[in-house]
Every structure is written in structure tokens, then in C-alpha cells.
PDB file of C-alpha atoms and ligand atoms in Angstrom:
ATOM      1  CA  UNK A   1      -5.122 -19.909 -13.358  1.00 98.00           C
ATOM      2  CA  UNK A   2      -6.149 -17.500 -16.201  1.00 98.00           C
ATOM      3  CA  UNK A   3      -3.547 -14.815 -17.154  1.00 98.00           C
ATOM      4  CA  UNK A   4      -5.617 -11.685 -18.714  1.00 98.00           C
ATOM      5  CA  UNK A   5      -4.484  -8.799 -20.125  1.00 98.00           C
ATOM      6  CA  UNK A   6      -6.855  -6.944 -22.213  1.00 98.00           C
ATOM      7  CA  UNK A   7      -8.971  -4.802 -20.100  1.00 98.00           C
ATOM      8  CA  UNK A   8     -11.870  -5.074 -21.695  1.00 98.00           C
ATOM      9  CA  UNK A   9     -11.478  -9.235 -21.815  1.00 98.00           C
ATOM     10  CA  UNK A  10     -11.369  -8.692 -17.600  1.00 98.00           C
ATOM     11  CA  UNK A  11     -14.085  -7.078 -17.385  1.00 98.00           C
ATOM     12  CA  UNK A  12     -16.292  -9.367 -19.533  1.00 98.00           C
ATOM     13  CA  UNK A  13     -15.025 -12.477 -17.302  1.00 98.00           C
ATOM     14  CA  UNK A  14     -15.670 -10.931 -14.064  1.00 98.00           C
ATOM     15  CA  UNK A  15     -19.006  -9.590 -15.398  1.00 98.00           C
ATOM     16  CA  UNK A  16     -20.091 -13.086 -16.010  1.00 97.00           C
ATOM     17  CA  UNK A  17     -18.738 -14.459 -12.516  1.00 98.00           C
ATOM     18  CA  UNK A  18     -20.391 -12.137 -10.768  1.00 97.00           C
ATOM     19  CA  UNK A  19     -24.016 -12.727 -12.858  1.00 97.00           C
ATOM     20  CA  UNK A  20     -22.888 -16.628 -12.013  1.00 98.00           C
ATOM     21  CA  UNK A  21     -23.433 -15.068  -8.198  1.00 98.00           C
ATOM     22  CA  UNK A  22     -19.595 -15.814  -7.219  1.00 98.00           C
ATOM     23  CA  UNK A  23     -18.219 -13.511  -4.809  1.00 98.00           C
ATOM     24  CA  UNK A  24     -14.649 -11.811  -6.271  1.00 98.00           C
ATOM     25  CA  UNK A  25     -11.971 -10.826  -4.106  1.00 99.00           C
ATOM     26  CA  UNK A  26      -9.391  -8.576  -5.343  1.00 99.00           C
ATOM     27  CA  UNK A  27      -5.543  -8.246  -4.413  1.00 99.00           C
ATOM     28  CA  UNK A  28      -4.222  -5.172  -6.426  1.00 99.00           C
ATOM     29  CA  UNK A  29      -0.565  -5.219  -6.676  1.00 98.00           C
ATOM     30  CA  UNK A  30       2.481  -3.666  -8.358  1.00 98.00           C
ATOM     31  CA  UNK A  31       4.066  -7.664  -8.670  1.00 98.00           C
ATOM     32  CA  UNK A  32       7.484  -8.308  -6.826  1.00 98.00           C
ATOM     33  CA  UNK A  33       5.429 -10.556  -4.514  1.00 98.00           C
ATOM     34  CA  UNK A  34       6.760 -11.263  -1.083  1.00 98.00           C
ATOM     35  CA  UNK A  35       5.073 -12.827   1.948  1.00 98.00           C
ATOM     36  CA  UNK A  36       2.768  -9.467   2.442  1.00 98.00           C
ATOM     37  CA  UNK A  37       1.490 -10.016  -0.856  1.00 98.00           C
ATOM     38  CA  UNK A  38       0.569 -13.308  -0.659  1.00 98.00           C
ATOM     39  CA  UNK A  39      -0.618 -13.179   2.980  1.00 98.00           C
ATOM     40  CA  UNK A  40      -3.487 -10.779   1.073  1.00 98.00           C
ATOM     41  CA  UNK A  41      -4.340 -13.560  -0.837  1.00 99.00           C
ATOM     42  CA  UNK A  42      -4.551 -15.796   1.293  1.00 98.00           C
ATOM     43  CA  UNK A  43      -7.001 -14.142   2.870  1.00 98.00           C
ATOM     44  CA  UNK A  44      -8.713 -13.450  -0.919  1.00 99.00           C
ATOM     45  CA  UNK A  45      -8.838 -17.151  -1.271  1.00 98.00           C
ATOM     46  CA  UNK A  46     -10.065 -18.021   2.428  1.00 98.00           C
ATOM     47  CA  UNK A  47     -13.381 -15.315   1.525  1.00 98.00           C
ATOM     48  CA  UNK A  48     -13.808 -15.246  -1.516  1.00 98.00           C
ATOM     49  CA  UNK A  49     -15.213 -18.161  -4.819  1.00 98.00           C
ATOM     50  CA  UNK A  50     -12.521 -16.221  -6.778  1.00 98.00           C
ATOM     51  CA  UNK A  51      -9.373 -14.470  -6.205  1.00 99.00           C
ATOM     52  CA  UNK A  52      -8.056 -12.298  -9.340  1.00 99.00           C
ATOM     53  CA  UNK A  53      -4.919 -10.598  -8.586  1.00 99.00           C
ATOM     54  CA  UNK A  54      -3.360  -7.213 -10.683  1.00 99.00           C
ATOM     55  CA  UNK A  55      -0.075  -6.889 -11.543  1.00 98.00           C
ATOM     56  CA  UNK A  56       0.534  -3.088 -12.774  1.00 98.00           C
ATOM     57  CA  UNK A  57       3.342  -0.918 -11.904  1.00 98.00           C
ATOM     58  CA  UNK A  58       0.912   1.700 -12.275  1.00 98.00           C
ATOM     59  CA  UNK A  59       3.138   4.850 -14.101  1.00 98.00           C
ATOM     60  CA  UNK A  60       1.050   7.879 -12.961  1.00 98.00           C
ATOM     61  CA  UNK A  61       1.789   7.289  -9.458  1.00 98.00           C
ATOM     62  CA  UNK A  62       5.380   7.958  -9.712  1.00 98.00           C
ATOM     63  CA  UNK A  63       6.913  11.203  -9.526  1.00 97.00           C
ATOM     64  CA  UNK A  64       9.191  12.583 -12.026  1.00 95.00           C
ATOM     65  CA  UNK A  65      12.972  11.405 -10.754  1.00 93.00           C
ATOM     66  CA  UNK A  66      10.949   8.540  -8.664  1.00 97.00           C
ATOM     67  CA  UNK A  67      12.244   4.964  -8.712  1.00 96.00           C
ATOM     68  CA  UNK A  68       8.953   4.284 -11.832  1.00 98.00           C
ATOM     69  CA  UNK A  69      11.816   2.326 -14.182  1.00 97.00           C
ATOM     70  CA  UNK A  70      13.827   0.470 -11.326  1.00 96.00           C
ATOM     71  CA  UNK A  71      10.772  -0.636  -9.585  1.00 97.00           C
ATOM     72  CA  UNK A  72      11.107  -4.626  -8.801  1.00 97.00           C
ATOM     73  CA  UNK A  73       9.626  -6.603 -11.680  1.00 97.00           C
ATOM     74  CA  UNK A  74       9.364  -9.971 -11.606  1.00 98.00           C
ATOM     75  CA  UNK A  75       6.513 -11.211 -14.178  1.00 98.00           C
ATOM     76  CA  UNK A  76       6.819 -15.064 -14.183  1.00 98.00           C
ATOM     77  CA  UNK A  77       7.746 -15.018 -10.734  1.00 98.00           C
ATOM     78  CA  UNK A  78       5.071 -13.617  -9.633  1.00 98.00           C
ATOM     79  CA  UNK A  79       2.643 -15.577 -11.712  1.00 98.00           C
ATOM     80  CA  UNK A  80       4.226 -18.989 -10.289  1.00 98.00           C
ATOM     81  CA  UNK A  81       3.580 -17.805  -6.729  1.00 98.00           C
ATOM     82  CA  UNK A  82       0.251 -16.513  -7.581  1.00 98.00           C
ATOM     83  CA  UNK A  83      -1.133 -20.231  -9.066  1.00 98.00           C
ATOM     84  CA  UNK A  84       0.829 -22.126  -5.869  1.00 98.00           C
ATOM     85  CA  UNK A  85      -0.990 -19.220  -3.539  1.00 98.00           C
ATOM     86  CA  UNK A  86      -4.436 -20.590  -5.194  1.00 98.00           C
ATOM     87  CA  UNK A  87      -5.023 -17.315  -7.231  1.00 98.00           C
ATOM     88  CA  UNK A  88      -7.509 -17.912 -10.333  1.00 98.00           C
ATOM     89  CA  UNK A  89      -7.015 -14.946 -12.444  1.00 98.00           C
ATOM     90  CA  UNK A  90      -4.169 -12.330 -12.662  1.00 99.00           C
ATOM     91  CA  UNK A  91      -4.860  -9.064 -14.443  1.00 99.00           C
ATOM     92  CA  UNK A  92      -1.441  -7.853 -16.093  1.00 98.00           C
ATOM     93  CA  UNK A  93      -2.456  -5.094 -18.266  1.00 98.00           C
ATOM     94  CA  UNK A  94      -0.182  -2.499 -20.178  1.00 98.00           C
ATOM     95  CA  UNK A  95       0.293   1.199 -19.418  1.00 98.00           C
ATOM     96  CA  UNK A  96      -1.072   1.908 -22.925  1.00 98.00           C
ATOM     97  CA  UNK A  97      -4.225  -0.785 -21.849  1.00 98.00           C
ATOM     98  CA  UNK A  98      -5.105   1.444 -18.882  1.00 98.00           C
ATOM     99  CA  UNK A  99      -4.166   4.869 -20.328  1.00 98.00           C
ATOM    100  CA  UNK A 100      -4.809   4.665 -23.991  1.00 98.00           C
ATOM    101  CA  UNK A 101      -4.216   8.278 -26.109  1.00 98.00           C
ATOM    102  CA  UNK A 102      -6.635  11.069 -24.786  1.00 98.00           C
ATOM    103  CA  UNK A 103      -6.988   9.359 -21.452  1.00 98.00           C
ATOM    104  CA  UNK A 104      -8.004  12.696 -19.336  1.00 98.00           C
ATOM    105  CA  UNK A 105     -10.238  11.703 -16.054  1.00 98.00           C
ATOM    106  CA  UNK A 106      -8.565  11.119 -12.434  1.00 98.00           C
ATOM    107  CA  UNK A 107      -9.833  10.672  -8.816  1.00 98.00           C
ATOM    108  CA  UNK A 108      -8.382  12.881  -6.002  1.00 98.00           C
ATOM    109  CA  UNK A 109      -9.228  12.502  -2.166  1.00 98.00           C
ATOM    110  CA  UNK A 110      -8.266  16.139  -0.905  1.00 98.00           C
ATOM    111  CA  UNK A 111      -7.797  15.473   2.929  1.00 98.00           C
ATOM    112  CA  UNK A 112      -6.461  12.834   3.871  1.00 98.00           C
ATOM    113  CA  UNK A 113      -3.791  13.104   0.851  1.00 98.00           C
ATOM    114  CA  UNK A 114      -1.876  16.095   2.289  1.00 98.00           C
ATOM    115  CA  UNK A 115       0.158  14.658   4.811  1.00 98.00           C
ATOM    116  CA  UNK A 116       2.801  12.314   5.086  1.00 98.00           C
ATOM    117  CA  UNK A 117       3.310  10.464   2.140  1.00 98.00           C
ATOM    118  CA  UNK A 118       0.773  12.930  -0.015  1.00 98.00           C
ATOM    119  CA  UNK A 119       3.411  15.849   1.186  1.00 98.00           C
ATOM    120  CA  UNK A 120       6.634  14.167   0.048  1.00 97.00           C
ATOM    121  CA  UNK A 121       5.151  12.753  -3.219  1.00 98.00           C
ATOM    122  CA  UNK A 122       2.683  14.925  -4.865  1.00 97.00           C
ATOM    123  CA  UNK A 123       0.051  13.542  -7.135  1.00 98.00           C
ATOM    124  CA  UNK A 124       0.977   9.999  -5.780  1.00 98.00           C
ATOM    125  CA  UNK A 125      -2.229   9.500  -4.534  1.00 98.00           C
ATOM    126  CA  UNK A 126      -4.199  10.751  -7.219  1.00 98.00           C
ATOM    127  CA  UNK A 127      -1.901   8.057  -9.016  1.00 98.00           C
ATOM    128  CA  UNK A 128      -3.307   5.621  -6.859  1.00 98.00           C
ATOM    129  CA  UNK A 129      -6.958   6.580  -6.347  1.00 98.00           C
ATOM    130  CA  UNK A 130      -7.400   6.890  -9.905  1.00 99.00           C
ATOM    131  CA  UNK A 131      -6.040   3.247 -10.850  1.00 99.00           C
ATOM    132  CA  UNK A 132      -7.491   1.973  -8.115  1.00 99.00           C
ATOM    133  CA  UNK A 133     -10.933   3.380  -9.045  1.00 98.00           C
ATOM    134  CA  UNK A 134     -10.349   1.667 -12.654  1.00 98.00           C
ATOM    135  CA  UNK A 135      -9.268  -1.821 -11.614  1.00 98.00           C
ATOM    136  CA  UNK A 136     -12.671  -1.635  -8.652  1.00 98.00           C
ATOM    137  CA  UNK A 137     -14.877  -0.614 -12.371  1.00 98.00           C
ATOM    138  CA  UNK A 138     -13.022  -3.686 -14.524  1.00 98.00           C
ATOM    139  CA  UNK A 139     -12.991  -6.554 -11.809  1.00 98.00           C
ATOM    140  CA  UNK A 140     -16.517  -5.257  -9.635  1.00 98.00           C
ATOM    141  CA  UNK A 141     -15.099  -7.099  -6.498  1.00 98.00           C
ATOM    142  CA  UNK A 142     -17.209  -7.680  -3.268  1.00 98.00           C
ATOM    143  CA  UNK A 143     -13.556  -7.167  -1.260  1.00 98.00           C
ATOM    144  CA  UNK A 144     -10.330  -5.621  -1.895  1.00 99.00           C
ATOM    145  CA  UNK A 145      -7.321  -6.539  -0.060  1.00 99.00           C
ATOM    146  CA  UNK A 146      -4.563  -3.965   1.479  1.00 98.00           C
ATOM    147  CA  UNK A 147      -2.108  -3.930   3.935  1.00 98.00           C
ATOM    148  CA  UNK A 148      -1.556  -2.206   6.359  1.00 98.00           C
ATOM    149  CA  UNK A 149       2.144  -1.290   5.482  1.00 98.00           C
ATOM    150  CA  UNK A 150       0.563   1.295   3.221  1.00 98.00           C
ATOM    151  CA  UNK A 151      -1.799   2.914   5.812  1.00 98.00           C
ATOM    152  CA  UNK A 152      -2.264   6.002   4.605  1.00 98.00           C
ATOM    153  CA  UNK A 153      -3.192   4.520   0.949  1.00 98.00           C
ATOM    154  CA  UNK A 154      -5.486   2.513   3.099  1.00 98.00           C
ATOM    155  CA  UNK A 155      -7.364   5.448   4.443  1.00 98.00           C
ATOM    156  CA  UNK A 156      -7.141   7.304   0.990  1.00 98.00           C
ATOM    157  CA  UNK A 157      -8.973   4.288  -0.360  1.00 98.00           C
ATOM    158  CA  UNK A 158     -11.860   3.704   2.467  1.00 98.00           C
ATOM    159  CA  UNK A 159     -12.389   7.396   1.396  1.00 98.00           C
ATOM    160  CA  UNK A 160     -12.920   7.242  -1.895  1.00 98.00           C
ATOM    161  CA  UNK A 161     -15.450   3.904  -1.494  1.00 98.00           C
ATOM    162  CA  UNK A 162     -17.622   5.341   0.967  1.00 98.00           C
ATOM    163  CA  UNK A 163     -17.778   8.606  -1.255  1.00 98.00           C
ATOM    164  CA  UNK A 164     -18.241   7.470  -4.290  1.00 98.00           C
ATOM    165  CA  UNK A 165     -20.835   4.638  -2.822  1.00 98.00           C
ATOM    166  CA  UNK A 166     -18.518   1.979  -4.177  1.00 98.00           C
ATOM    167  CA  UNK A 167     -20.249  -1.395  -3.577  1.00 98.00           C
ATOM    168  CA  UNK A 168     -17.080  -3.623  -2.184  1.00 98.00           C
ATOM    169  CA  UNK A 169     -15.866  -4.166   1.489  1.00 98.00           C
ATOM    170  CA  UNK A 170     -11.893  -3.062   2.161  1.00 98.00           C
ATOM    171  CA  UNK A 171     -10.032  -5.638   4.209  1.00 98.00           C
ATOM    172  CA  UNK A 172      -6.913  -4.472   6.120  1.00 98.00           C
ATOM    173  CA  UNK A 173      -4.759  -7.009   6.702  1.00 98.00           C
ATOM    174  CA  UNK A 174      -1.235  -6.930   9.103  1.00 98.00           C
ATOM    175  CA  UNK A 175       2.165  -5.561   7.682  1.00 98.00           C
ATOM    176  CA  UNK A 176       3.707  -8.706   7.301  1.00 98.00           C
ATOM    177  CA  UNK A 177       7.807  -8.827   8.823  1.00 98.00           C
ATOM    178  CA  UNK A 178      11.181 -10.338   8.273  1.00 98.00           C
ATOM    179  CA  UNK A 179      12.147 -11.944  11.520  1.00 97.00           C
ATOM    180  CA  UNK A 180      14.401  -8.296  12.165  1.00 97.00           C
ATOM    181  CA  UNK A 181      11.594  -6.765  12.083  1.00 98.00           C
ATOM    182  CA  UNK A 182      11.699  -5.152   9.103  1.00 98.00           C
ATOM    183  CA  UNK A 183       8.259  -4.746   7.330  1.00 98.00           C
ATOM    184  CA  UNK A 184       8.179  -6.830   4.080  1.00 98.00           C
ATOM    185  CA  UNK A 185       8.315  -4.442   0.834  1.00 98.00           C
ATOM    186  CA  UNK A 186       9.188  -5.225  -2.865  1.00 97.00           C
ATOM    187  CA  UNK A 187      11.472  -2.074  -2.458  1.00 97.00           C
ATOM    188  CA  UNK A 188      13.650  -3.965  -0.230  1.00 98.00           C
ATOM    189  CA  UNK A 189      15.642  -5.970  -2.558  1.00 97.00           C
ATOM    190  CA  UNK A 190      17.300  -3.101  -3.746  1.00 97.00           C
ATOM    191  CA  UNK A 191      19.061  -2.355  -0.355  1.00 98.00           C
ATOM    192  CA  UNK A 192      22.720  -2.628  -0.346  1.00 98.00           C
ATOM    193  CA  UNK A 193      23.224  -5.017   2.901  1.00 98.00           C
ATOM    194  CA  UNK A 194      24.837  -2.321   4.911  1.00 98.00           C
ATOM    195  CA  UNK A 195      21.476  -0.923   4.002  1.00 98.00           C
ATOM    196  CA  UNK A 196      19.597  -3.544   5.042  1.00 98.00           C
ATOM    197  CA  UNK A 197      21.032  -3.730   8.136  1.00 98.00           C
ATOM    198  CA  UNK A 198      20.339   0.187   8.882  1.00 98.00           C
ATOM    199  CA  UNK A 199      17.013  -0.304   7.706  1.00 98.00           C
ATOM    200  CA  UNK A 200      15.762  -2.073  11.014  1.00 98.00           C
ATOM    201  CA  UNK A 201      15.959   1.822  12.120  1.00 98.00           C
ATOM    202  CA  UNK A 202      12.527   1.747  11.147  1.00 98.00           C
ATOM    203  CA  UNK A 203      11.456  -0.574  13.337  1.00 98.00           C
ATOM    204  CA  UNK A 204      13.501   0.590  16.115  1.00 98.00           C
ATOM    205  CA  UNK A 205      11.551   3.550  16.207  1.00 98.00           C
ATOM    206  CA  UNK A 206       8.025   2.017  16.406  1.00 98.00           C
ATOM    207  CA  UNK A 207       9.104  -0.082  19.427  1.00 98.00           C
ATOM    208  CA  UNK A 208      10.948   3.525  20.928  1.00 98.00           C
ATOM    209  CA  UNK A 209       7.346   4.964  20.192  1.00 98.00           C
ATOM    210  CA  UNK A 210       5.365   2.267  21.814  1.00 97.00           C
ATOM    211  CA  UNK A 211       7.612   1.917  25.082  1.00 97.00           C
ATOM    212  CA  UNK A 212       7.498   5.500  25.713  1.00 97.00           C
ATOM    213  CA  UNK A 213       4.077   5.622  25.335  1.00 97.00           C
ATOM    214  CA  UNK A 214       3.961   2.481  27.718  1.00 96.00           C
ATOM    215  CA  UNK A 215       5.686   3.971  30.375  1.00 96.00           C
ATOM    216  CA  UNK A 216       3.358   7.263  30.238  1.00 97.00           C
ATOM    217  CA  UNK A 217       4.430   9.634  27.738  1.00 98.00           C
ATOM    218  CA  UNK A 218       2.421  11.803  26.210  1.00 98.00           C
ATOM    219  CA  UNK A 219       3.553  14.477  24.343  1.00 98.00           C
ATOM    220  CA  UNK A 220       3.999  13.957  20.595  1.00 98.00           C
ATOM    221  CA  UNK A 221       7.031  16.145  20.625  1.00 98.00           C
ATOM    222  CA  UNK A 222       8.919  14.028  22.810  1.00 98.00           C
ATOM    223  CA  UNK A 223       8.496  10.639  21.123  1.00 98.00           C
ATOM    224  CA  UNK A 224       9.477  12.574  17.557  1.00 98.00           C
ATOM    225  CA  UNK A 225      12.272  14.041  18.658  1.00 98.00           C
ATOM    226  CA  UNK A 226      13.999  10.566  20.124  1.00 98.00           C
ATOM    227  CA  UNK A 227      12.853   8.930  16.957  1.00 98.00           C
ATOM    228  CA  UNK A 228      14.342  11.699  15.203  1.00 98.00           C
ATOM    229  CA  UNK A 229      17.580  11.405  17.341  1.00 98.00           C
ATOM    230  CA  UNK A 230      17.703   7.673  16.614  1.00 98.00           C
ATOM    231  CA  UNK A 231      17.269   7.790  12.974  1.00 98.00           C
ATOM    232  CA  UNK A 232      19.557  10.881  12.563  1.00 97.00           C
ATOM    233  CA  UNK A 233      22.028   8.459  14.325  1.00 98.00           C
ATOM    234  CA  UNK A 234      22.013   6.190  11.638  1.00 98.00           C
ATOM    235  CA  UNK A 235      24.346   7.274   9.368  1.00 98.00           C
ATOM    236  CA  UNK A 236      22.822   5.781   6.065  1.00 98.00           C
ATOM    237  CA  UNK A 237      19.524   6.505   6.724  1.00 98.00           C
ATOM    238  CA  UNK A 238      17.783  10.091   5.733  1.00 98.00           C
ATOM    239  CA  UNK A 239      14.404  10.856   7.143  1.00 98.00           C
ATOM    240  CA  UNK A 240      11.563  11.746   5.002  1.00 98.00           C
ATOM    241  CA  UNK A 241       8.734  12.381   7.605  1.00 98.00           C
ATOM    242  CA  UNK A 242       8.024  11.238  10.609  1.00 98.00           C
ATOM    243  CA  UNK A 243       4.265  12.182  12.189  1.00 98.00           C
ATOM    244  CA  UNK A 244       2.097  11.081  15.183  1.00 98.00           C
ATOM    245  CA  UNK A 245      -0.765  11.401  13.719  1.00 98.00           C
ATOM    246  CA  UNK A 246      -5.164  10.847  14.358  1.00 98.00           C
ATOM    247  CA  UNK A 247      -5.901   7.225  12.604  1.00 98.00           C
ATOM    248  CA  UNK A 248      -8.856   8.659  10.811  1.00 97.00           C
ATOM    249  CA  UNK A 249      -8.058  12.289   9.726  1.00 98.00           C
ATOM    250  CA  UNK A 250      -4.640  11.412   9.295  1.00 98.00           C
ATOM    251  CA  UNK A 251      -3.926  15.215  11.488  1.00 98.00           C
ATOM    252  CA  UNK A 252      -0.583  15.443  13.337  1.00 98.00           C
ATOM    253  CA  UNK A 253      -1.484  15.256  17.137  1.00 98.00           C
ATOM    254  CA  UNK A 254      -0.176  17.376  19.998  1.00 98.00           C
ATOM    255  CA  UNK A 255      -0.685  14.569  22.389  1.00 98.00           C
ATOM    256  CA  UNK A 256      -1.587  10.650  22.792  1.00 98.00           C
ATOM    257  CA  UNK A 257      -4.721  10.320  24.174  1.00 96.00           C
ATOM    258  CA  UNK A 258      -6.572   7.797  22.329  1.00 96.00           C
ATOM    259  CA  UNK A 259      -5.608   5.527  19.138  1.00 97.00           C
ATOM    260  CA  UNK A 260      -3.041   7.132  17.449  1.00 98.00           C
ATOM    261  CA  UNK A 261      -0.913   6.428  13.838  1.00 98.00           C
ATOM    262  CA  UNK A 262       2.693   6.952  14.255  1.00 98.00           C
ATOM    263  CA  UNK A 263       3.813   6.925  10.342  1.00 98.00           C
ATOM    264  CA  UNK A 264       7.681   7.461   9.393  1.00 98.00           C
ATOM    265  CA  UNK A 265       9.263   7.281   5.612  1.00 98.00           C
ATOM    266  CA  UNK A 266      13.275   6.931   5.738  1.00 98.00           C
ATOM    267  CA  UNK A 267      15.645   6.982   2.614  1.00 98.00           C
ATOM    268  CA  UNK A 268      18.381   4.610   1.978  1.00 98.00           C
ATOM    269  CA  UNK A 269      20.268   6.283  -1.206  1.00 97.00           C
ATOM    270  CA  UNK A 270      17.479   6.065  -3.780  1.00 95.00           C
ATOM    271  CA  UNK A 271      15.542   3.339  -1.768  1.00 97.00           C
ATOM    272  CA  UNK A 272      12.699   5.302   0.382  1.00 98.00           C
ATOM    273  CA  UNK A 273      11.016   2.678   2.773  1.00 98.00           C
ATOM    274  CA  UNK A 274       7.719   3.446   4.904  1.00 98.00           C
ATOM    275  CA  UNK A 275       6.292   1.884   8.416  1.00 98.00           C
ATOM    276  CA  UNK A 276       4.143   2.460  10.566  1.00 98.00           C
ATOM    277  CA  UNK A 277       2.687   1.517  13.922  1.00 98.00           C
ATOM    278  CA  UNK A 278      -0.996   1.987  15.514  1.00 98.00           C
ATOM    279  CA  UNK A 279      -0.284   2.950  19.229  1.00 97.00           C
ATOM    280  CA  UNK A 280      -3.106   2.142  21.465  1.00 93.00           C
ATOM    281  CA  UNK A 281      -2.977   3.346  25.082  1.00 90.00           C
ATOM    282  CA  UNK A 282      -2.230   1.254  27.767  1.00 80.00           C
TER     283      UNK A 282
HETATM  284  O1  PAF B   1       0.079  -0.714  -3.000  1.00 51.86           O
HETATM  285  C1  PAF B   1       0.316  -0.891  -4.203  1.00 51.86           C
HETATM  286  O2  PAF B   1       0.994  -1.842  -4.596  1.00 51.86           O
HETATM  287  C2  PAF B   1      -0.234   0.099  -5.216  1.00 51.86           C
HETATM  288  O3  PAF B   1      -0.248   1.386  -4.718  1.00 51.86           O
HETATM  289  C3  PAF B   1      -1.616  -0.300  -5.770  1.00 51.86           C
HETATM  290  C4  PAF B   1      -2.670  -0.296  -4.671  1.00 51.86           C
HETATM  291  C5  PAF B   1      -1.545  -1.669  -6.411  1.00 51.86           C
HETATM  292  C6  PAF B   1      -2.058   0.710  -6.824  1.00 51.86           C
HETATM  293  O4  PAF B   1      -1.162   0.755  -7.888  1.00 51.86           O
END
């Protein structure tokens, strides 16, 4: 496994892959791997002649008073699991690499950024859409790999490849769970384990969702206000957002009557986890 970190010294080896006709599939990642992570490449390596990874904890995502310096980082670790998961190359550029002096030029989706996570961190997305954009320029990869823990980024990121006529395929992949039920995140480890405990809230709530939905409900109102009753009964949990919301425009929704996104973000002291559930109709 080749560890790169030069951008320019990427691009000029994926370049040459690609001329070679291999087909690259890329896993872009902040590092702190856990089972989601290397479920995505997994999949990399079962479609793909190469898999090159990207560890980045990408700065301009952040928010000021954002968790940018206490994000998990776990460099070796990460490149150990990444050579036993079958990974050939692992991009682990600086911030100064990516965003040298004068660096001046960012992507923005408008839409689908507004809500939900776009609403509670603004410019996060632009954070993302502009690395993103970068890493699909240095590595030219026929597929990208996301999950689906980060829907909304998900979205954001279909977006900007069908409008910018980006040549690559996004893969989706299932937010990967502990056996609680709580969806695998490299924010986790920083729970406290009374926190870690309340944090199956989130969960809790998708399952609320889906039975009631199950058994006939309807009205958007109604789910959102038990979920907001159940998480407000949680006494170390704080809710961000929580939305019922159209899978493709990301638009809250009055009522369920078709495929619908129900997206929550919940705070545990400085730890803010998201979830989120696609509720299909019965
Ligand atoms: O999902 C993440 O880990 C990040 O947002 C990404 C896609 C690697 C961009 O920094």
C-alpha cells in the first residue's frame, strides 16, 4: 500500500492508472476508521482494480467553536486497517497541501444545503463540496463511496456531479451499527458512557418513526412531536433538528405519502451525533 501525500504526486499516479485503463474507486474520509469506513471499502475493493482512500480532516468544513481540533485522529491506525482492508493507496495530504496561500475558489450547492445540517452549520457544506470537488480533480475516480449516515452530504454530492457533469458514479452504501443500534461514527469515542448509553435515543426515534408510520400515521407533526417528547426525555441529550423530510429535495413534508427521509442531529455536551432513517410506506 502506497502512502501519498503531495497532491500533485496523487494526481500524477492516478493519472497514469487510469491511462493504464484501471478503474479507481475512491473512499474519502476524515480517518478515525470504524466498521462504516471500512465497509466503504470493501465495497471499493469488491468494484474497483484500485482502491485509494483520503485521510483529511478537512479544516474549512468546521465552524468556528466546532469540534475542528478534537476531531478523532488516529494516523497509523488508520493506515494499518486500511492495508489489512486491501486498500492500495491512501491520500493524507496537509491543510497547507490543499489550501496553499491565496487559495480563493469554493463550490456551493444552494438547495439542498439549507436544511438540516446546512441550517445548524453554515458553510459546512460548502466545506465539503469544495474538498470533495478537489480530491474527485486529484484522484479522477470512476466511483466514490459514501454512506448513508451522512445523507444529506450524500444528496449535496449527487448534486454537484450531475451539475458539474462530473464523470464518476456515487455509491451509497448502509449506515453501518453497533449491535444497540447506534450508527457507527468516529465522533462516538468521545461520549462519556452515560453518554453512550443516552445516545441509543437516536435510534429509538427512527424505530418510534417507522412503527407509527406502520400502524398508519400520517401526519409529520405527530411523529415529530413524540420523537421530540422522547428525546426531550432524555436528560443528556439536546436536540439539534429533527425533520421529515422529501428524499430528493431534502423539503420538510406535511405528510407521509411516499418515500420519505426522517433526519435528526442530537447533542451530547460538545459531541453532536446525526441519523437518519428512509421510511418507505407499508
Ligand atoms: O464524510 C466525511 O468524512 C467528510 O465530510 C468527507 C466526505 C471526507 C469530506 O471531508
Amino acid at each position: 500500500m502506497r502512502v501519498i501525500d503531495e497532491p500533485p504526486s496523487v494526481q500524477r499516479q492516478c493519472t497514469s492508472l487510469r491511462r493504464e485503463g484501471k478503474t479507481i474507486g475512491l473512499v474519502p474520509t476524515m480517518g478515525a476508521f470504524h466498521e462504516g469506513h471500512l465497509s466503504l471499502m470493501r465495497s471499493a475493493r469488491a468494484e474497483n482494480d484500485v482502491v485509494v482512500v483520503t485521510i483529511f480532516v478537512n479544516p474549512i468544513q468546521f465552524g468556528r467553536g466546532e469540534d475542528f481540533d478534537s476531531y478523532p485522529r488516529d494516523l497509523q491506525g488508520d493506515l494499518a486497517q486500511a492495508e489489512r482492508t486491501g486498500v492500495d493507496l491512501v491520500f493524507t495530504p496537509s491543510a497547507e497541501a490543499i489550501y496553499p496561500k491565496g487559495f480563493q475558489t469554493y463550490v456551493d450547492v444552494i438547495e439542498l444545503t439549507e436544511g438540516l445540517c446546512g441550517a445548524s452549520r453554515p458553510g459546512h457544506f460548502r466545506g465539503v463540496t469544495t474538498i470533495v470537488t478537489k480530491l474527485f480533480n486529484l484522484i479522477r475516480p470512476h466511483r466514490a463511496y459514501f454512506g448513508q449516515k451522512d445523507y444529506q452530504q450524500s444528496a449535496v454530492v449527487r448534486r454537484l456531479v450531475d451539475d458539474l457533469n462530473l464523470d464518476l458514479d456515487i455509491v451509497l452504501l448502509p449506515t453501518v451499527r453497533e449491535a444497540d443500534g447506534l450508527a457507527m461514527s468516529s465522533r462516538n469515542v468521545r461520549l462519556t458512557p452515560p453518554q453512550r448509553r443516552a445516545a441509543c435515543v437516536l435510534h429509538a426515534s427512527l424505530r418510534l418513526a417507522e412503527e407509527r408510520v406502520s400502524v398508519g400515521e400520517r401526519s409529520a407533526k405527530a411523529i415529530l412531536d413524540e420523537i421530540r417528547a422522547m428525546i426531550e426525555a432524555e436528560p443528556l441529550a439536546r436536540l439539534d433538528y429533527v425533520a421529515l423530510c422529501d428524499p430528493e429535495t431534502l423539503k420538510p413534508l406535511d405528510r407521509i405519502e411516499g418515500p420519505t427521509l426522517l433526519a435528526l442531529a442530537v447533542r451530547f455536551g460538545g459531541t453532536r451525533l446525526i441519523d437518519n432513517s428512509l421510511i418507505r410506506l407499508p
